[in-house]
Coordinates of C-alpha atoms in Angstrom, one line a residue:
M148 CA -21.9 11.8 28.4
D149 CA -21.1 11.4 32.0
S150 CA -20.1 14.3 34.7
A151 CA -16.1 13.7 34.0
S152 CA -16.2 14.1 30.3
P153 CA -15.4 17.6 30.0
K154 CA -12.8 17.6 32.5
C155 CA -11.2 14.5 30.8
C156 CA -11.4 15.8 27.3
K157 CA -11.0 19.5 27.7
D158 CA -7.1 19.2 26.1
G159 CA -8.1 19.1 22.1
P160 CA -10.0 16.8 19.9
R161 CA -8.5 13.4 21.0
C162 CA -10.6 10.7 22.6
C163 CA -9.9 10.0 25.9
K164 CA -10.6 8.1 29.3
D165 CA -12.2 9.3 32.0
R166 CA -10.8 8.6 35.5
A167 CA -13.0 5.6 36.3
G168 CA -11.6 4.1 32.6
K169 CA -14.5 5.0 30.4
T170 CA -13.9 6.3 27.0
C171 CA -15.7 10.1 26.5
P172 CA -15.2 12.5 23.8
K173 CA -14.6 15.7 23.6
P174 CA -17.8 18.0 25.0
G175 CA -19.7 18.9 22.0
E176 CA -18.3 16.4 19.8
G177 CA -21.5 13.4 20.8
K178 CA -20.6 9.7 20.6
A179 CA -18.9 9.8 17.1
C180 CA -15.5 10.9 18.1
C181 CA -15.1 8.2 20.3
K182 CA -17.0 4.8 19.5
K183 CA -13.7 3.1 18.6
A184 CA -11.5 4.5 21.1
A185 CA -9.4 2.2 23.3
S186 CA -7.5 4.0 25.2
V187 CA -5.8 8.0 26.0
G188 CA -4.8 9.4 23.0
K189 CA -6.6 6.9 20.3
C190 CA -8.7 8.6 17.9
C191 CA -11.5 7.1 15.8
K192 CA -11.7 7.4 12.1
G193 CA -14.1 10.4 10.9
N194 CA -13.1 12.9 13.7
A195 CA -13.5 16.3 12.4
A196 CA -10.1 17.1 13.8
E197 CA -8.4 14.4 11.9
A198 CA -5.6 16.6 11.3
K199 CA -3.7 17.1 14.3
C200 CA -6.4 14.4 16.8
C201 CA -3.5 12.2 16.9
A202 CA -0.6 13.7 17.6
K203 CA 0.2 11.7 20.6
G204 CA -0.2 8.0 21.6
A205 CA -1.8 6.7 18.5
S206 CA -0.1 3.9 16.8
G207 CA -0.6 4.6 13.1
T208 CA -3.1 1.6 12.6
S209 CA -6.3 2.1 10.1
E210 CA -8.6 2.4 13.0
R211 CA -6.4 4.9 14.5
C212 CA -4.9 8.1 13.5
C213 CA -1.2 8.8 12.2
R214 CA 0.8 9.9 15.6
K215 CA 3.0 12.9 13.5
E216 CA 1.6 16.1 14.3
G217 CA 0.6 17.7 11.3
A218 CA -0.3 14.4 9.6
K219 CA -2.9 15.4 6.4
K220 CA -5.3 12.9 7.5
C221 CA -5.4 10.0 9.1
C222 CA -4.9 6.2 8.1
A223 CA -8.0 5.4 6.7
A224 CA -10.1 2.2 7.7
G225 CA -8.9 -0.4 5.4
Q226 CA -6.0 1.5 4.4
K227 CA -3.0 -0.7 3.6
V228 CA 0.2 0.6 5.4
L229 CA 3.9 -0.3 4.8
R230 CA 5.8 -1.4 8.0
H231 CA 9.6 -1.8 8.3
V232 CA 10.7 -4.0 11.1
V233 CA 14.1 -3.8 12.1
L234 CA 15.9 -6.1 14.4
F235 CA 19.2 -5.7 16.0
Q236 CA 21.7 -8.0 17.6
F237 CA 24.3 -5.9 19.3
K238 CA 28.0 -6.9 19.5
A239 CA 29.4 -8.5 22.3
G240 CA 30.5 -5.6 24.5
T241 CA 28.3 -2.7 23.3
S242 CA 27.9 -0.4 26.4
Q243 CA 24.5 -0.1 27.2
A244 CA 25.3 3.6 27.2
D245 CA 25.6 3.0 23.5
I246 CA 22.7 1.1 23.2
D247 CA 20.7 3.7 24.6
R248 CA 22.3 6.5 22.6
I249 CA 21.2 4.3 19.5
V250 CA 17.4 3.7 20.6
K251 CA 17.5 7.6 21.6
G252 CA 18.4 8.1 17.9
F253 CA 16.3 6.0 16.1
S254 CA 13.4 7.1 18.0
E255 CA 14.0 11.3 17.1
L256 CA 14.1 9.6 13.1
P257 CA 10.2 10.2 12.9
K258 CA 10.6 13.8 14.0
K259 CA 13.5 14.4 10.8
V260 CA 11.5 12.5 8.4
D261 CA 8.1 13.5 6.9
S262 CA 7.4 9.6 5.5
I263 CA 7.1 8.1 8.8
I264 CA 4.1 8.3 10.3
D265 CA 4.3 6.2 13.4
F266 CA 7.3 4.4 14.9
E267 CA 7.5 1.9 17.6
W268 CA 10.5 0.2 19.6
G269 CA 10.8 -2.4 22.3
T270 CA 13.2 -5.3 23.6
D271 CA 12.6 -8.8 23.5
V272 CA 10.3 -10.4 26.2
S273 CA 9.6 -13.6 24.7
V274 CA 9.2 -16.7 26.8
E275 CA 10.2 -19.2 23.5
K276 CA 13.6 -18.2 23.5
K277 CA 13.8 -17.7 19.7
S278 CA 15.2 -14.4 19.3
E279 CA 18.8 -15.8 18.0
G280 CA 20.2 -13.2 20.0
F281 CA 18.2 -10.1 18.4
T282 CA 17.3 -7.9 21.6
H283 CA 15.9 -4.8 20.1
A284 CA 13.1 -4.5 17.4
F285 CA 12.0 -1.3 15.7
V286 CA 9.2 -0.6 13.7
V287 CA 9.0 2.1 11.3
T288 CA 5.6 2.4 9.2
F289 CA 4.9 4.6 6.5
R290 CA 2.0 5.2 4.4
D291 CA 3.3 3.4 0.9
A292 CA 6.6 2.4 -0.4
K293 CA 7.0 5.6 -1.7
G294 CA 7.5 6.9 1.8
R295 CA 10.1 3.9 2.4
D296 CA 11.8 4.8 -0.7
S297 CA 12.3 8.5 0.5
Y298 CA 13.6 7.7 3.9
L299 CA 16.1 4.9 2.7
P300 CA 18.4 7.8 1.5
H301 CA 17.1 10.6 3.4
P302 CA 20.3 12.1 5.4
A303 CA 19.1 11.4 8.8
H304 CA 18.8 8.0 8.4
K305 CA 21.9 7.7 6.8
E306 CA 23.8 9.4 9.8
F307 CA 21.9 7.1 12.3
V308 CA 23.0 4.1 10.0
K309 CA 26.5 5.3 11.1
L310 CA 25.8 5.8 14.5
V311 CA 24.5 2.3 14.7
G312 CA 26.7 0.4 12.0
P313 CA 29.9 -0.4 14.5
H314 CA 27.8 -2.1 17.4
L315 CA 25.6 -4.3 15.1
E316 CA 26.7 -8.1 14.8
K317 CA 23.6 -8.9 13.0
V318 CA 20.6 -6.7 11.6
L319 CA 17.7 -8.0 10.3
V320 CA 14.7 -6.3 8.2
V321 CA 11.5 -7.3 6.6
D322 CA 8.8 -5.1 5.2
F323 CA 5.1 -5.7 4.9
Y324 CA 2.1 -4.6 4.0
T325 CA -0.3 -4.4 6.6
Q326 CA -3.4 -7.1 5.9
R327 CA -6.6 -7.5 7.9
P328 CA -8.8 -10.6 7.8

């Protein structure tokens, strides 16, 4: 363990990088903690503190822990998760302030809906120019269809739909289970 490790990892059971960019474990936990960690906030499967190790920064994929604070367990290696991908094409004339409110509203859903284990979003930056007017992409991750099925009728989701609906020209939704080669 390098000398930066104790300072680097003093914030809890999460794995992190030292100032030189070298991954280090929490003092006393050994190399197994960070065997596969690639960046700040990404925890390795098998960490003893799985229930809260990835409260910040992890993406919910099978080799990373779930992002949600207090998650009962991290996503196990090889476990399929359900991705709910949502693309928005806003109506002409939708203000940036309205778009910002919509993004903020969508981003707050994981705090309100327990079945969401991860959430990411971004805007189109493709050089292929095939977005067909869709500018914003959102990926909501659930452990399974049961999680998604409890999300769709959830009052917080319904309230968000009311907020975004008047501003959408088109919406595209695709759900899929993750698969690894």
